Amino acid sequence: MDKKVLSETLQKVREVNPLVHNITNVVVTNFTANGLLALGASPVMAYAAEEVKEMAQLASSLVLNIGTLNPQTVESMILAGKAANEKETPVLFDPVGAGATQYRTETARKIMNEVKVSIVRGNAAEIANVVGENWKIKGVDAGEANGDVVNLAIKAAQKLNCVVVITGKDDVITDGTTTYLVSNGHPLLTKVTGAGCLLTSVIAAFAGVEKDLLRASTAALTFYGIAAEKAAKKTAEQGSGSFQIELLNQLAMVTPEELIQLAVYKKLQGA
Ligand code: ATP
Ligand code: TZP
Ligand code: MG
Ligand code: MG
């Protein structure tokens, strides 16, 4: 996959302005909507069982995020997911905190069983717990990475039959056969709550305009990482609050040309 392809995918997002339907958590709702708007996508949050099928079928992609789950929303997620599946609309799943409590772990597995998910994105511990491996997790943040994340991602993609994205210092993207590693990003992203959740929705925007999900994910991850690098540079010597606001600015300002210049990623051979 060459850099030109990634830049064209970013351009396409901004041309198409895809509608991204998010059923997400109460912590990150506003940040997610503003991040998608900055990127050039169109966010909508809709949760009621009475309307989610309709909304999911209007959208270019659907995000299911269990960050502050409750039984009512979980029911809506499954209804929305099935409606999206009928239209072959990509469904993105963020299993926030899977492994932290039994309810989260069971719900994550239930969603994966009942909905055909296109891309699941989480930290290593969350993905491990979705596929039944018991990694340490503290709340919604990743525990110590105590294993081979690339192999975990490949195994998970094969088991779940979808694209798996595991984020951290480096990000792994795999469909179980072909694997990419993205190195863009900045440690300040770990100091902004919702940086991971917004990323899942940003990948959804890209998947809403690009059917090749490895391409969509690689474009989204390099783009997001570059926006963070530029934001950190611009707000050097300031705190994470300034970084958070500048990240939104940079989601609007990173150009397709900058994606070509600054993307750092590789295809893993034999992975
Ligand atoms: P966690 O709950 O473990 O913080 P998350 O859901 O918030 O996970 P992250 O894994 O933090 O998601 O990923 C969000 C973004 O932050 C990704 O773009 C990732 O590449 C980036 N990122 C995370 N940690 C680092 C780091 N140490 N250095 C650079 N970029 C990072
Ligand atoms: N608690 C429940 S959801 C949430 C918190 C703090 C936000 C998690 O966001 P992210 O993107 O995983 O850091
Ligand atoms: Mg985080
Ligand atoms: Mg997260």
mmCIF file of C-alpha atoms and ligand atoms in Angstrom, residues 94 96-97 121-124 126 137-143 166-171 182-197 199-200 220-221 224-225 228, ligand 1:
data_model
loop_
_atom_site.group_PDB
_atom_site.id
_atom_site.type_symbol
_atom_site.label_atom_id
_atom_site.label_comp_id
_atom_site.label_asym_id
_atom_site.label_seq_id
_atom_site.Cartn_x
_atom_site.Cartn_y
_atom_site.Cartn_z
ATOM 1 C CA ASP A 94 -14.643 -0.508 20.518
ATOM 2 C CA VAL A 96 -13.782 -0.332 26.065
ATOM 3 C CA GLY A 97 -12.795 -2.004 29.322
ATOM 4 C CA ARG A 121 -10.318 -1.533 17.770
ATOM 5 C CA GLY A 122 -8.963 -1.559 21.281
ATOM 6 C CA ASN A 123 -5.869 -1.802 23.420
ATOM 7 C CA ALA A 124 -4.120 -5.164 23.690
ATOM 8 C CA GLU A 126 -9.294 -5.421 25.599
ATOM 9 C CA ILE A 137 -6.547 -4.615 32.626
ATOM 10 C CA LYS A 138 -7.036 -1.644 34.938
ATOM 11 C CA GLY A 139 -10.363 0.131 34.344
ATOM 12 C CA VAL A 140 -10.486 1.259 30.737
ATOM 13 C CA ASP A 141 -6.708 1.632 30.307
ATOM 14 C CA ALA A 142 -4.392 -1.067 29.008
ATOM 15 C CA GLY A 143 -2.462 -3.072 31.559
ATOM 16 C CA ILE A 166 -4.661 -2.942 18.453
ATOM 17 C CA THR A 167 -3.372 0.480 19.463
ATOM 18 C CA GLY A 168 -0.599 1.550 21.782
ATOM 19 C CA LYS A 169 2.825 3.082 21.122
ATOM 20 C CA ASP A 170 2.710 1.304 17.757
ATOM 21 C CA ASP A 171 -0.553 0.215 16.192
ATOM 22 C CA VAL A 182 1.745 2.173 12.199
ATOM 23 C CA SER A 183 4.210 4.185 14.286
ATOM 24 C CA ASN A 184 2.690 7.666 14.113
ATOM 25 C CA GLY A 185 1.235 9.046 17.343
ATOM 26 C CA HIS A 186 2.257 10.823 20.536
ATOM 27 C CA PRO A 187 2.283 9.801 24.229
ATOM 28 C CA LEU A 188 0.070 12.816 25.057
ATOM 29 C CA LEU A 189 -2.801 10.881 23.448
ATOM 30 C CA THR A 190 -2.826 8.725 26.584
ATOM 31 C CA LYS A 191 -3.521 11.854 28.679
ATOM 32 C CA VAL A 192 -6.700 12.764 26.817
ATOM 33 C CA THR A 193 -9.730 10.679 27.676
ATOM 34 C CA GLY A 194 -11.484 9.511 24.569
ATOM 35 C CA ALA A 195 -8.434 9.649 22.319
ATOM 36 C CA GLY A 196 -8.953 5.950 21.613
ATOM 37 C CA CYS A 197 -12.735 6.230 21.284
ATOM 38 C CA LEU A 199 -9.889 7.151 16.878
ATOM 39 C CA THR A 200 -12.400 4.297 16.468
ATOM 40 C CA ALA A 220 -7.028 6.611 9.474
ATOM 41 C CA LEU A 221 -4.286 5.577 11.914
ATOM 42 C CA TYR A 224 -4.660 10.483 13.403
ATOM 43 C CA GLY A 225 -1.102 9.895 14.599
ATOM 44 C CA ALA A 228 -1.331 14.179 17.299
HETATM 45 P P1 ATP B 1 -6.054 2.960 26.608
HETATM 46 O O1 ATP B 1 -7.353 2.828 27.272
HETATM 47 O O2 ATP B 1 -5.106 1.820 26.838
HETATM 48 O O3 ATP B 1 -5.449 4.309 26.782
HETATM 49 P P2 ATP B 1 -7.245 3.772 24.175
HETATM 50 O O4 ATP B 1 -8.520 3.141 23.802
HETATM 51 O O5 ATP B 1 -7.305 5.122 24.781
HETATM 52 O O6 ATP B 1 -6.413 2.785 25.063
HETATM 53 P P3 ATP B 1 -4.790 4.036 22.778
HETATM 54 O O7 ATP B 1 -4.175 2.685 22.701
HETATM 55 O O8 ATP B 1 -4.253 4.959 23.813
HETATM 56 O O9 ATP B 1 -6.369 3.875 22.894
HETATM 57 O O10 ATP B 1 -4.705 4.646 21.326
HETATM 58 C C1 ATP B 1 -5.195 5.922 20.992
HETATM 59 C C2 ATP B 1 -4.161 6.605 20.120
HETATM 60 O O11 ATP B 1 -3.015 6.907 20.919
HETATM 61 C C3 ATP B 1 -3.627 5.742 18.972
HETATM 62 O O12 ATP B 1 -3.500 6.575 17.836
HETATM 63 C C4 ATP B 1 -2.258 5.284 19.433
HETATM 64 O O13 ATP B 1 -1.357 5.100 18.364
HETATM 65 C C5 ATP B 1 -1.825 6.453 20.285
HETATM 66 N N1 ATP B 1 -0.883 6.103 21.350
HETATM 67 C C6 ATP B 1 -1.164 5.407 22.490
HETATM 68 N N2 ATP B 1 -0.056 5.289 23.255
HETATM 69 C C7 ATP B 1 0.935 5.936 22.605
HETATM 70 C C8 ATP B 1 2.334 6.176 22.876
HETATM 71 N N3 ATP B 1 2.909 5.742 23.986
HETATM 72 N N4 ATP B 1 3.048 6.862 21.960
HETATM 73 C C9 ATP B 1 2.476 7.310 20.836
HETATM 74 N N5 ATP B 1 1.173 7.137 20.516
HETATM 75 C C10 ATP B 1 0.409 6.457 21.378
#
